[in-house]
mmCIF file of C-alpha atoms and ligand atoms in Angstrom:
data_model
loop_
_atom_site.group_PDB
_atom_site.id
_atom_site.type_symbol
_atom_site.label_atom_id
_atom_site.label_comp_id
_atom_site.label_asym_id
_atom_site.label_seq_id
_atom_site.Cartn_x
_atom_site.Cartn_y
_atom_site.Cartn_z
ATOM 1 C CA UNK A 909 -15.442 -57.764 -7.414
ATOM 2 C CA UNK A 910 -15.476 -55.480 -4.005
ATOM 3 C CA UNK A 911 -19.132 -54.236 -3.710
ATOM 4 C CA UNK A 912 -19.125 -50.178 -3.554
ATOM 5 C CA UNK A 913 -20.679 -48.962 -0.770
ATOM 6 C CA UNK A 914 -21.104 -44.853 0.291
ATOM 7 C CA UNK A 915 -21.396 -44.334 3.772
ATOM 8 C CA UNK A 916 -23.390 -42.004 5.467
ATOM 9 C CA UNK A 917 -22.401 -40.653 8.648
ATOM 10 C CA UNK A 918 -21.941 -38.298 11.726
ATOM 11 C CA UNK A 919 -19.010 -39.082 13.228
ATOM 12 C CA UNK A 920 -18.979 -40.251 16.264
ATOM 13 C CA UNK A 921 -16.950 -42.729 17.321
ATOM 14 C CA UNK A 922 -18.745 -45.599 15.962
ATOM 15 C CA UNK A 923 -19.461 -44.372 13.389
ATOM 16 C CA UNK A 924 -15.602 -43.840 13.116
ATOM 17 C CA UNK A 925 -15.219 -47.488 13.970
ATOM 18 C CA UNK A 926 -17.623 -48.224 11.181
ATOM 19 C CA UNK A 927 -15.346 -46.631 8.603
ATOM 20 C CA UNK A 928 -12.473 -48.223 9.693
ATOM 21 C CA UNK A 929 -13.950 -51.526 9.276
ATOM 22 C CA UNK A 930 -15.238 -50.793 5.802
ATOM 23 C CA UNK A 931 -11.857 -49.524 4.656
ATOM 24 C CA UNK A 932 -10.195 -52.600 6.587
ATOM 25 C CA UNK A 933 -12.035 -54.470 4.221
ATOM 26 C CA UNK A 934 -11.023 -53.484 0.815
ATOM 27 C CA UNK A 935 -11.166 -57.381 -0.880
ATOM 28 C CA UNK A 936 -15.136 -56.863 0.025
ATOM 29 C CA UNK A 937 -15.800 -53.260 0.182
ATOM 30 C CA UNK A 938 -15.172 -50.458 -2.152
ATOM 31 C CA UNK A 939 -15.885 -47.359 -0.559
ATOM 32 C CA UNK A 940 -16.249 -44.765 -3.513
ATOM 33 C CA UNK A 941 -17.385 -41.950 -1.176
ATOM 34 C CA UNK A 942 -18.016 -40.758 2.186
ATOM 35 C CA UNK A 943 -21.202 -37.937 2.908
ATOM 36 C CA UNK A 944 -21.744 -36.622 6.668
ATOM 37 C CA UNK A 945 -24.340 -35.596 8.303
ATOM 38 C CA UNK A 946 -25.354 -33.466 11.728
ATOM 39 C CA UNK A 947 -25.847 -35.835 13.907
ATOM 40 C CA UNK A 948 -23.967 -36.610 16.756
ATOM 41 C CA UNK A 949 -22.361 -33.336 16.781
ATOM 42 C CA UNK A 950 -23.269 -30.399 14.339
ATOM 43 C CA UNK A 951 -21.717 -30.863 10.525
ATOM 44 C CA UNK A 952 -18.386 -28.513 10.716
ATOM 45 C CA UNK A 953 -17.601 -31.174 13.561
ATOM 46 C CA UNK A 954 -18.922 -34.504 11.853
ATOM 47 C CA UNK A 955 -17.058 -32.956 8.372
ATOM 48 C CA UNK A 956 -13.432 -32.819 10.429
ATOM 49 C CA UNK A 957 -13.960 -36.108 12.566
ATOM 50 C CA UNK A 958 -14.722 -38.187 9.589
ATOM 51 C CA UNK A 959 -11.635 -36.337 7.634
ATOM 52 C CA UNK A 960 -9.487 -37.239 10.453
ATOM 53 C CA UNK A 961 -10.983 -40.892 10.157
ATOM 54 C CA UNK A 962 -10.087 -41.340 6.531
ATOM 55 C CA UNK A 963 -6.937 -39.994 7.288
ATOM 56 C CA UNK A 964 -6.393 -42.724 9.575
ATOM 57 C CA UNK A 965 -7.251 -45.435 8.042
ATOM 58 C CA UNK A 966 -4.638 -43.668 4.744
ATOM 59 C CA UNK A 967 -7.732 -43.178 2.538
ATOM 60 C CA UNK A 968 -7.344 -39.454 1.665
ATOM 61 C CA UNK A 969 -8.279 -40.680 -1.720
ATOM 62 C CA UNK A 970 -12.119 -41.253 -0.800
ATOM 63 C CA UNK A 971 -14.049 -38.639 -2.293
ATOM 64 C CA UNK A 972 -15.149 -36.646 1.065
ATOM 65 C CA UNK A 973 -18.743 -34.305 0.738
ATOM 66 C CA UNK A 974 -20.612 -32.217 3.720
ATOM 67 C CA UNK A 975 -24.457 -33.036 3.575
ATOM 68 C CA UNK A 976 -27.081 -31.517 5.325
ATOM 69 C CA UNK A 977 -26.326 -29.574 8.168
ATOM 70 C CA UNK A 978 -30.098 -29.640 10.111
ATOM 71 C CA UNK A 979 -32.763 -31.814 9.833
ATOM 72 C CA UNK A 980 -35.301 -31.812 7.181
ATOM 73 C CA UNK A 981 -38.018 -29.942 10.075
ATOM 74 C CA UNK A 982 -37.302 -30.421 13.721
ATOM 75 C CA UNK A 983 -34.720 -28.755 15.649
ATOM 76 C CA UNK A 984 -31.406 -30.124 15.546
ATOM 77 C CA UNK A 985 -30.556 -32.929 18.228
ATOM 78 C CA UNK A 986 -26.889 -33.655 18.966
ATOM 79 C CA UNK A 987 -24.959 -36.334 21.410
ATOM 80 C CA UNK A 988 -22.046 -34.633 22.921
ATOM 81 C CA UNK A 989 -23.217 -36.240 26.217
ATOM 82 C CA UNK A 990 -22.271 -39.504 24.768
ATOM 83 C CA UNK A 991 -19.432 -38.773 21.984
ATOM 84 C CA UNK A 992 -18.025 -35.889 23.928
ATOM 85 C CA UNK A 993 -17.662 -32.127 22.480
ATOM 86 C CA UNK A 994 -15.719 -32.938 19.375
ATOM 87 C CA UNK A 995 -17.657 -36.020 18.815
ATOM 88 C CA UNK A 996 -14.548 -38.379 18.834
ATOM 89 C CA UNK A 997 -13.277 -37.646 22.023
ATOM 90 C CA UNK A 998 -10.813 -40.618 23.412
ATOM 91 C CA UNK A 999 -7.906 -40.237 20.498
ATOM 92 C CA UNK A 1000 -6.091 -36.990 19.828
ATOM 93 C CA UNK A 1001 -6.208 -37.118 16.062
ATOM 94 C CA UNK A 1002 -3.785 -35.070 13.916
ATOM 95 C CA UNK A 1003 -5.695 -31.707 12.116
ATOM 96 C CA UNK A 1004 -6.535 -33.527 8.935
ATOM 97 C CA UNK A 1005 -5.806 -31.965 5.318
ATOM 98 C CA UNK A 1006 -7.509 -34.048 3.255
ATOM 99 C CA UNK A 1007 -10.107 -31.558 1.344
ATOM 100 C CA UNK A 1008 -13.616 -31.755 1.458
ATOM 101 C CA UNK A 1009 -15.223 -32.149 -2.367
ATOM 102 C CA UNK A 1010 -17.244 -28.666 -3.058
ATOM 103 C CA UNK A 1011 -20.267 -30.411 -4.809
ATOM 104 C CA UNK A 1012 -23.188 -31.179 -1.696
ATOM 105 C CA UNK A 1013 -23.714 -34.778 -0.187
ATOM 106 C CA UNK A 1014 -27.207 -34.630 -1.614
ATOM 107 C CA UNK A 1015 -26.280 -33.717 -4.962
ATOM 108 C CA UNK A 1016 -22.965 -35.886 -4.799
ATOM 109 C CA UNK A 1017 -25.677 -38.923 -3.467
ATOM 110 C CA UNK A 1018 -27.985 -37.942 -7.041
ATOM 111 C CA UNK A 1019 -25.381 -38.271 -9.105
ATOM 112 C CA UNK A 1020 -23.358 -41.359 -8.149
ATOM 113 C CA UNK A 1021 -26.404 -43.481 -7.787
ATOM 114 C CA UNK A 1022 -27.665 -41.600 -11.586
ATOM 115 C CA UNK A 1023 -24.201 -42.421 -13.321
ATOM 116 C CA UNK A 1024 -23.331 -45.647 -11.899
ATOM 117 C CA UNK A 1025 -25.018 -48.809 -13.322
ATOM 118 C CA UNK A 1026 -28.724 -49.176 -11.372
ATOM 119 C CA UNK A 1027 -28.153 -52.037 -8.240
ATOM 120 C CA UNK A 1028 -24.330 -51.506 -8.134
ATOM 121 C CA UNK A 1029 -24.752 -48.889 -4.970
ATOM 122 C CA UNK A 1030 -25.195 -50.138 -1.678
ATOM 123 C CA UNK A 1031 -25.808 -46.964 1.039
ATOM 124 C CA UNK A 1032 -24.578 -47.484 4.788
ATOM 125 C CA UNK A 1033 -26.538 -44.748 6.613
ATOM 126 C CA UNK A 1034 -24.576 -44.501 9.871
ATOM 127 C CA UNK A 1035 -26.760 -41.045 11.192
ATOM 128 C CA UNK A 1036 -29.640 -39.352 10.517
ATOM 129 C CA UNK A 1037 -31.358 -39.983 6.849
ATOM 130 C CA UNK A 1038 -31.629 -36.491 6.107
ATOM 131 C CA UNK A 1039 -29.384 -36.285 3.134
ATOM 132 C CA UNK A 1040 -30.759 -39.510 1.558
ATOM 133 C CA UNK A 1041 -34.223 -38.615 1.888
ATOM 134 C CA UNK A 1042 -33.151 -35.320 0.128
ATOM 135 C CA UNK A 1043 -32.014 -36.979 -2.217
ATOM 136 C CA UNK A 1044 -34.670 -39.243 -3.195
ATOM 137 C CA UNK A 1045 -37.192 -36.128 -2.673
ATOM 138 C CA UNK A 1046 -34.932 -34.280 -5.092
ATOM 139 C CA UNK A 1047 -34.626 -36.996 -7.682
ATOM 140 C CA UNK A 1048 -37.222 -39.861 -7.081
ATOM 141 C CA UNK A 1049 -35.414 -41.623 -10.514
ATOM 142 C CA UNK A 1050 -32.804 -42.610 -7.959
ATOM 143 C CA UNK A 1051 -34.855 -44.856 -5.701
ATOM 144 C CA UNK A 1052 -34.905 -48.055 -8.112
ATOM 145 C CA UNK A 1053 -31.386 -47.582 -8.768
ATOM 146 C CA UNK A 1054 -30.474 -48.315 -5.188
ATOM 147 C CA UNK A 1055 -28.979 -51.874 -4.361
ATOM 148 C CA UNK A 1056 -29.591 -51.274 -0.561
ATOM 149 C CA UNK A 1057 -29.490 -49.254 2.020
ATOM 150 C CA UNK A 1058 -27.803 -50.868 5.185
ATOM 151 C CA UNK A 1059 -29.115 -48.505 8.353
ATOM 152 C CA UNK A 1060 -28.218 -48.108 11.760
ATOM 153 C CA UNK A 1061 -31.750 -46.702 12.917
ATOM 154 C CA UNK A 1062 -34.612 -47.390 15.371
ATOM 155 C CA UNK A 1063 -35.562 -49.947 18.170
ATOM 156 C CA UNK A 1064 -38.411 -51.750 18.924
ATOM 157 C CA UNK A 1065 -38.072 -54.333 21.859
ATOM 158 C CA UNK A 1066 -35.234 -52.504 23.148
ATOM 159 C CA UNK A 1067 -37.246 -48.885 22.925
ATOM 160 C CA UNK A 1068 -35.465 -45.903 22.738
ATOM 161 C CA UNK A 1069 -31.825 -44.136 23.781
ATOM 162 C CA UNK A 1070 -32.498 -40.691 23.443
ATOM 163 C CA UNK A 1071 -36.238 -40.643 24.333
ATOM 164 C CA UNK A 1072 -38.028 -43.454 26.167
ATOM 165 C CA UNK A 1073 -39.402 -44.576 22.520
ATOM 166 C CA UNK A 1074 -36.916 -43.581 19.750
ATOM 167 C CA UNK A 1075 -34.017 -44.265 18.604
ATOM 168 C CA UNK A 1076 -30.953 -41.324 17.844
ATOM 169 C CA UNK A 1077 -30.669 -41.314 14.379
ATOM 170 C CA UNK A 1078 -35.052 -41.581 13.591
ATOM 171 C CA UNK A 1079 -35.129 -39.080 16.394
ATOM 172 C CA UNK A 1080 -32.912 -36.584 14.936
ATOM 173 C CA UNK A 1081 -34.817 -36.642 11.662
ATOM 174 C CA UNK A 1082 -38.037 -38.554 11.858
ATOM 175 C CA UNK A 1083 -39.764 -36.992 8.719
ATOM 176 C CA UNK A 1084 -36.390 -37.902 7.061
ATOM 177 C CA UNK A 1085 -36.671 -41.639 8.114
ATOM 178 C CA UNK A 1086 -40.306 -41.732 6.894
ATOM 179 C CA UNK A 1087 -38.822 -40.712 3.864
ATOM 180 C CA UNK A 1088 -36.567 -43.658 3.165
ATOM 181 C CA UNK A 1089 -38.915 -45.886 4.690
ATOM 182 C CA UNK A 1090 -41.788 -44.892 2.457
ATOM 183 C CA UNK A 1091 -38.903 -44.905 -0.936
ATOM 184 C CA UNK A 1092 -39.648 -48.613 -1.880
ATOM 185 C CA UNK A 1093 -35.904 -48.978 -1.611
ATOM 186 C CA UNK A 1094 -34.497 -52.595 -0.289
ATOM 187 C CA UNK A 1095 -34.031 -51.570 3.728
ATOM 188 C CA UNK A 1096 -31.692 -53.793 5.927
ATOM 189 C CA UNK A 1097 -32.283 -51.914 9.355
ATOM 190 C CA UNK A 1098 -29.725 -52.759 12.197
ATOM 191 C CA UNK A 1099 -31.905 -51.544 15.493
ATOM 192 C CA UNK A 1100 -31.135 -51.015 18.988
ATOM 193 C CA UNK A 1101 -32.739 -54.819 19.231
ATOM 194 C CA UNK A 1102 -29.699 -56.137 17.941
ATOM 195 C CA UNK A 1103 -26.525 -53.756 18.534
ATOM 196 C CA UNK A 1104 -27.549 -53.564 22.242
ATOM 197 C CA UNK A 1105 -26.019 -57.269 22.109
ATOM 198 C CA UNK A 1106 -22.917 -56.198 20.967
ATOM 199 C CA UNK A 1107 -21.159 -54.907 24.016
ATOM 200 C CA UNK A 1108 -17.514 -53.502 24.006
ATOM 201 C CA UNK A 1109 -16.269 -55.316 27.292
ATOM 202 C CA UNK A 1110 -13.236 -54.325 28.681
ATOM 203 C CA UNK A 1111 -11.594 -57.994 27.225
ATOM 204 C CA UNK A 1112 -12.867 -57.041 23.622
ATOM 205 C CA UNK A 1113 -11.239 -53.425 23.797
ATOM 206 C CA UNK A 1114 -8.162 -54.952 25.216
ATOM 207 C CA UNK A 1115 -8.064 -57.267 22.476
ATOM 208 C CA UNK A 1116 -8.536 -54.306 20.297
ATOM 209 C CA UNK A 1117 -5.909 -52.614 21.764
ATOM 210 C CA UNK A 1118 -3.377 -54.876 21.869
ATOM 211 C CA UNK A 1119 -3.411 -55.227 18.187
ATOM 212 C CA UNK A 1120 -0.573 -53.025 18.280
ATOM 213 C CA UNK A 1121 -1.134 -50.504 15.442
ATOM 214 C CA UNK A 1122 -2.346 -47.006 14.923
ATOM 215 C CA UNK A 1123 -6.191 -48.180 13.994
ATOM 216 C CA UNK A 1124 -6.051 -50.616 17.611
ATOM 217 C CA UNK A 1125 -5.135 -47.564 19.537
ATOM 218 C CA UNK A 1126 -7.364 -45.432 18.054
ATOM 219 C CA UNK A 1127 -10.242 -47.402 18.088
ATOM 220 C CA UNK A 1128 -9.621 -48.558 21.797
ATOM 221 C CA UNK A 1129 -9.599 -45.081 23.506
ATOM 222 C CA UNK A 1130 -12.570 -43.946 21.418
ATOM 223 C CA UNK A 1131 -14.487 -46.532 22.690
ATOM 224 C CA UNK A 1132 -13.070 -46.332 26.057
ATOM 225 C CA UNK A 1133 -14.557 -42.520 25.787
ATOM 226 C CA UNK A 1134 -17.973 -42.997 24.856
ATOM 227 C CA UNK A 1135 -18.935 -46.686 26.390
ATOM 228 C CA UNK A 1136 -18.857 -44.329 29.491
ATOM 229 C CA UNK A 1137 -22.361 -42.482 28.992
ATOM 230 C CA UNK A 1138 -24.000 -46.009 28.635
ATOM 231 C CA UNK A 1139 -22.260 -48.132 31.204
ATOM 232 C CA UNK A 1140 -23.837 -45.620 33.566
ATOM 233 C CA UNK A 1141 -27.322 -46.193 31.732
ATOM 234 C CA UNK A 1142 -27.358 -49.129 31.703
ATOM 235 C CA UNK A 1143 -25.277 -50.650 34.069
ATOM 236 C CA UNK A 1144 -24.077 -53.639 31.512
ATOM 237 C CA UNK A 1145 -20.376 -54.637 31.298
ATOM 238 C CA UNK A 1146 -19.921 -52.902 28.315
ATOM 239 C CA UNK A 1147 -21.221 -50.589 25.856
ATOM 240 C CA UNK A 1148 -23.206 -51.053 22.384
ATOM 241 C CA UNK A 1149 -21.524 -50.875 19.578
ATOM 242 C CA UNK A 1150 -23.920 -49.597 17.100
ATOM 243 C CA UNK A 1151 -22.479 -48.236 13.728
ATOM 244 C CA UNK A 1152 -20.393 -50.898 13.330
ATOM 245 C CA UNK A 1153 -22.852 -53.513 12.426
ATOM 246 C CA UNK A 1154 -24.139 -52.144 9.331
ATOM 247 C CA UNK A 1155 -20.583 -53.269 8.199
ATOM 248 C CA UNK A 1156 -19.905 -56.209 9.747
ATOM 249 C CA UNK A 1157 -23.626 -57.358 7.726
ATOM 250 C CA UNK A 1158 -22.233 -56.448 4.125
ATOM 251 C CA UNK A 1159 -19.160 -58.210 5.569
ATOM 252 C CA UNK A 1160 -20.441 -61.476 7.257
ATOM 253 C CA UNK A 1161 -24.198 -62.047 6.998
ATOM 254 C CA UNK A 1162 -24.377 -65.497 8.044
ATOM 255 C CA UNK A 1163 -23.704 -63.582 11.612
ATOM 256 C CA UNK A 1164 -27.046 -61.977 11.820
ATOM 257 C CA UNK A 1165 -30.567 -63.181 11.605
ATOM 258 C CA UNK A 1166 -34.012 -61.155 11.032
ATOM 259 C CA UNK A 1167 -37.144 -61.517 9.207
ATOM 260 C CA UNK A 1168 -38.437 -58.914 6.692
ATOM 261 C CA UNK A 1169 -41.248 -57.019 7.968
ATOM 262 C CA UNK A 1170 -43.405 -53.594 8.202
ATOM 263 C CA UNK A 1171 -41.696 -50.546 9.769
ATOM 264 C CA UNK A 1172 -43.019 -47.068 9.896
ATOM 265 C CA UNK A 1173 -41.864 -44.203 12.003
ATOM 266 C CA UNK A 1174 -44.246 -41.952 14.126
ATOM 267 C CA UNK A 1175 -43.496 -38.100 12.832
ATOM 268 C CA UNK A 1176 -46.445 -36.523 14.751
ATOM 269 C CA UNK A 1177 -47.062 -37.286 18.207
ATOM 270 C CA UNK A 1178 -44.625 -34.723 20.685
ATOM 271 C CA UNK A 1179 -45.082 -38.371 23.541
ATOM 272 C CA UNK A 1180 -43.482 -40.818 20.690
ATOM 273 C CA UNK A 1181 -41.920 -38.636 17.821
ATOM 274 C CA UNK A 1182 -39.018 -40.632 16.394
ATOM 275 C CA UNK A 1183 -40.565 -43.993 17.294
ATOM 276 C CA UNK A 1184 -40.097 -47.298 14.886
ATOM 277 C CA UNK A 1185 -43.314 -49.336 14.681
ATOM 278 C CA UNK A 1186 -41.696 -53.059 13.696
ATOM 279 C CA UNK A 1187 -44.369 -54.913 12.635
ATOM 280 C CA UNK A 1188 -42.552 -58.121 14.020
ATOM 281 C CA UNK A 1189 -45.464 -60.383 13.880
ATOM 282 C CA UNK A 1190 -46.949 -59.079 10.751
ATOM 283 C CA UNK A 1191 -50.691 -58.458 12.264
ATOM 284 C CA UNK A 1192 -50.909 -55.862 9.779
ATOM 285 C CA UNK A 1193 -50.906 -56.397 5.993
ATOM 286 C CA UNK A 1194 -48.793 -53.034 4.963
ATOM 287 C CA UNK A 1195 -45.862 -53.732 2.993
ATOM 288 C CA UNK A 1196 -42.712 -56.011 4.074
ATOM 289 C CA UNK A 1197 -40.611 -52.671 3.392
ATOM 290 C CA UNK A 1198 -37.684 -53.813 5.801
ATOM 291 C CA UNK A 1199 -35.344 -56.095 6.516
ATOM 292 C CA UNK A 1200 -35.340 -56.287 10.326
ATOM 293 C CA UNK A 1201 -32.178 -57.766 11.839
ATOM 294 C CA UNK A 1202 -32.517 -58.900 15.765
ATOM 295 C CA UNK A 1203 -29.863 -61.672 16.167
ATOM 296 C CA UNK A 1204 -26.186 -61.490 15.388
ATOM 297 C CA UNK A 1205 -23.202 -63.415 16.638
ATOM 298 C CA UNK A 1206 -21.448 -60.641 19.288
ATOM 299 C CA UNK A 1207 -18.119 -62.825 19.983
ATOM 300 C CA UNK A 1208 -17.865 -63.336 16.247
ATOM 301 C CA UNK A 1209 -18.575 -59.535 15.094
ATOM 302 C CA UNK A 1210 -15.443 -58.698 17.758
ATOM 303 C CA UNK A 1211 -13.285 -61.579 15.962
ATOM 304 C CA UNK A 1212 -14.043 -60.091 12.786
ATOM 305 C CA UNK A 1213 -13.177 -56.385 14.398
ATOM 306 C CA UNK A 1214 -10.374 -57.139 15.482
ATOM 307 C CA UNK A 1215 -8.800 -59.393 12.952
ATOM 308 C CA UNK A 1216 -9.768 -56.711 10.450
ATOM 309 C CA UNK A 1217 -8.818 -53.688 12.479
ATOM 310 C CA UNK A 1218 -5.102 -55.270 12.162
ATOM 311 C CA UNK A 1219 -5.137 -54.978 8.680
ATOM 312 C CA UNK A 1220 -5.002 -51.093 8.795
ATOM 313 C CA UNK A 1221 -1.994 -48.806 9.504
HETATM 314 O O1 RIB B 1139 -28.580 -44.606 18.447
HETATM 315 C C1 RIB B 1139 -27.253 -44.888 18.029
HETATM 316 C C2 RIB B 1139 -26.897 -44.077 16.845
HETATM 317 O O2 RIB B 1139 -26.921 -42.691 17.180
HETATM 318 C C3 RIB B 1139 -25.458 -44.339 16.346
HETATM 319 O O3 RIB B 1139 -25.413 -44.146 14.956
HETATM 320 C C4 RIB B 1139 -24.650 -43.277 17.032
HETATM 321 O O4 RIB B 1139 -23.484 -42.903 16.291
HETATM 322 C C5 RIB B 1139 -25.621 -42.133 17.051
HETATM 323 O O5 RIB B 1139 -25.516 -41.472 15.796
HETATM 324 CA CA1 CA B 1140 -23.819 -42.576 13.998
#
């Protein structure tokens, strides 16, 4: 039986590429629901780009709900320097018309994970964790009820993207991140440490490409948009492919490798706000909280990309 999975997300092109694995996945992955965030790009944007996604991928079914459109305290943070203004810049998309469910991503988040049988919800947090830590502020019952929750969030060895020590999606919402990290809930965390190994060379977006079908193209020209902000940075032959990840561990773990450690997230210092502390060699004795995943198999996450990518229309 398909595990279900909700994804949480702020779409974003990989975060859009994250998606379209899941749903390219259906044998492994049932995707009962979708909740954005502001992240990337403020929510009325994230809302449309990740209608337009499931659209795509022809999964208007998937129940569709807008979260939390600021962070928990801070100011909001967005990334059009990397995604672009719409935040999936690099395809022209169609105006979706797939409606967005009325009830809120937080409340939609409480009452999945209440109704459905405790451990049979996995959470892929793609953005910021503001809406899940709402959620397990608002209804703590939740928290034991959770199989998982599968982030893309922080850095360590790699140190930060969007300040010189955190990481986007901590940054955006620290206090929110402290949150999740504090919940008790099984963490599998998918850093900068490890997706900064995943590059998108030009070969692997070829590959993409060439797959022929509307998913390939799609995928290939968002890419081919915002890999442009961090070849600059960082001058590698290609660009990280973050989001992505989260997927490709539900969908091939034997690809990734980690050791389950202490993380906590600074929240008060203006120098490191948004900075993850990985306990890596465990001189501390504070709770092994998270999962922290460093190695993974790049030329085999692509294979698996692309062989699944073909599968969708
Ligand atoms: O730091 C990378 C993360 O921030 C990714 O999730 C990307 O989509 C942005 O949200
Ligand atoms: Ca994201």
């Amino acid at each position: 039986m398909a595990r279900k999975i909700i994804i949480d997300t702020d779409p974003g092109q990989d975060d859009a590429v994250a998606m379209l694995l899941a749903l390219a996945a259906p044998d492994v992955l049932d995707v009962i629901g979708v909740v954005v965030v502001a992240g990337n790009v403020p929510l009325a944007r994230t809302v449309g780009n990740a209608r337009k996604v499931l659209e795509l991928a022809g999964r208007a079914d998937i129940p569709l709900h807008a979260g939390c459109s600021r962070p928990t305290r801070r100011a909001p943070v967005t990334a059009e320097h990397v995604h672009g203004p719409t935040g999936l810049d690099g395809h022209a998309f169609p105006e979706p018309t797939m409606p967005v469910q009325p009830q809120h991503g937080v409340d939609y988040l409480i009452e999945v994970l209440t109704r459905e049988p405790a451990g049979s919800i996995t959470l892929c947090t793609l953005g910021p964790l503001t809406n899940v830590a709402l959620a397990l502020v608002k209804a703590p019952s939740i928290a034991p009820r959770i199989r998982e929750i599968v982030m893309m969030a922080g850095a360590e060895f790699e140190v930060g993207n969007i300040t010189p020590a955190a990481e986007f999606n901590v940054y955006a919402d620290a206090e929110a991140a402290d949150v999740v990290l504090r919940s008790g809930v099984p963490i599998t965390m998918i850093p900068l440490d490890l997706s900064h190994q995943v590059l998108s060379t030009r070969d692997r977006l070829d590959r993409i490409a060439a797959i022929g079908n509307r998913a390939g193209g799609a995928v290939a020209g968002m890419l081919s948009f915002s890999e442009t902000f961090d070849r600059q940075k960082y001058g590698w032959n290609g660009a990280p492919l973050h989001d992505p990840c989260v997927i490709a561990w539900l969908l091939a773990p034997e690809m990734f490798g980690g050791r389950t450690i202490n993380v906590r997230v600074e929240t008060a210092s203006a120098l490191t706000y948004g900075a993850t502390v990985a306990d890596w060699w465990q001189i501390t004795d504070l709770p092994r909280n998270v999962h922290y995943l460093r190695d993974v198999d790049a030329a085999g996450f692509y294979d698996l990309l692309t062989q699944r990518l073909a599968r969708l229309p």
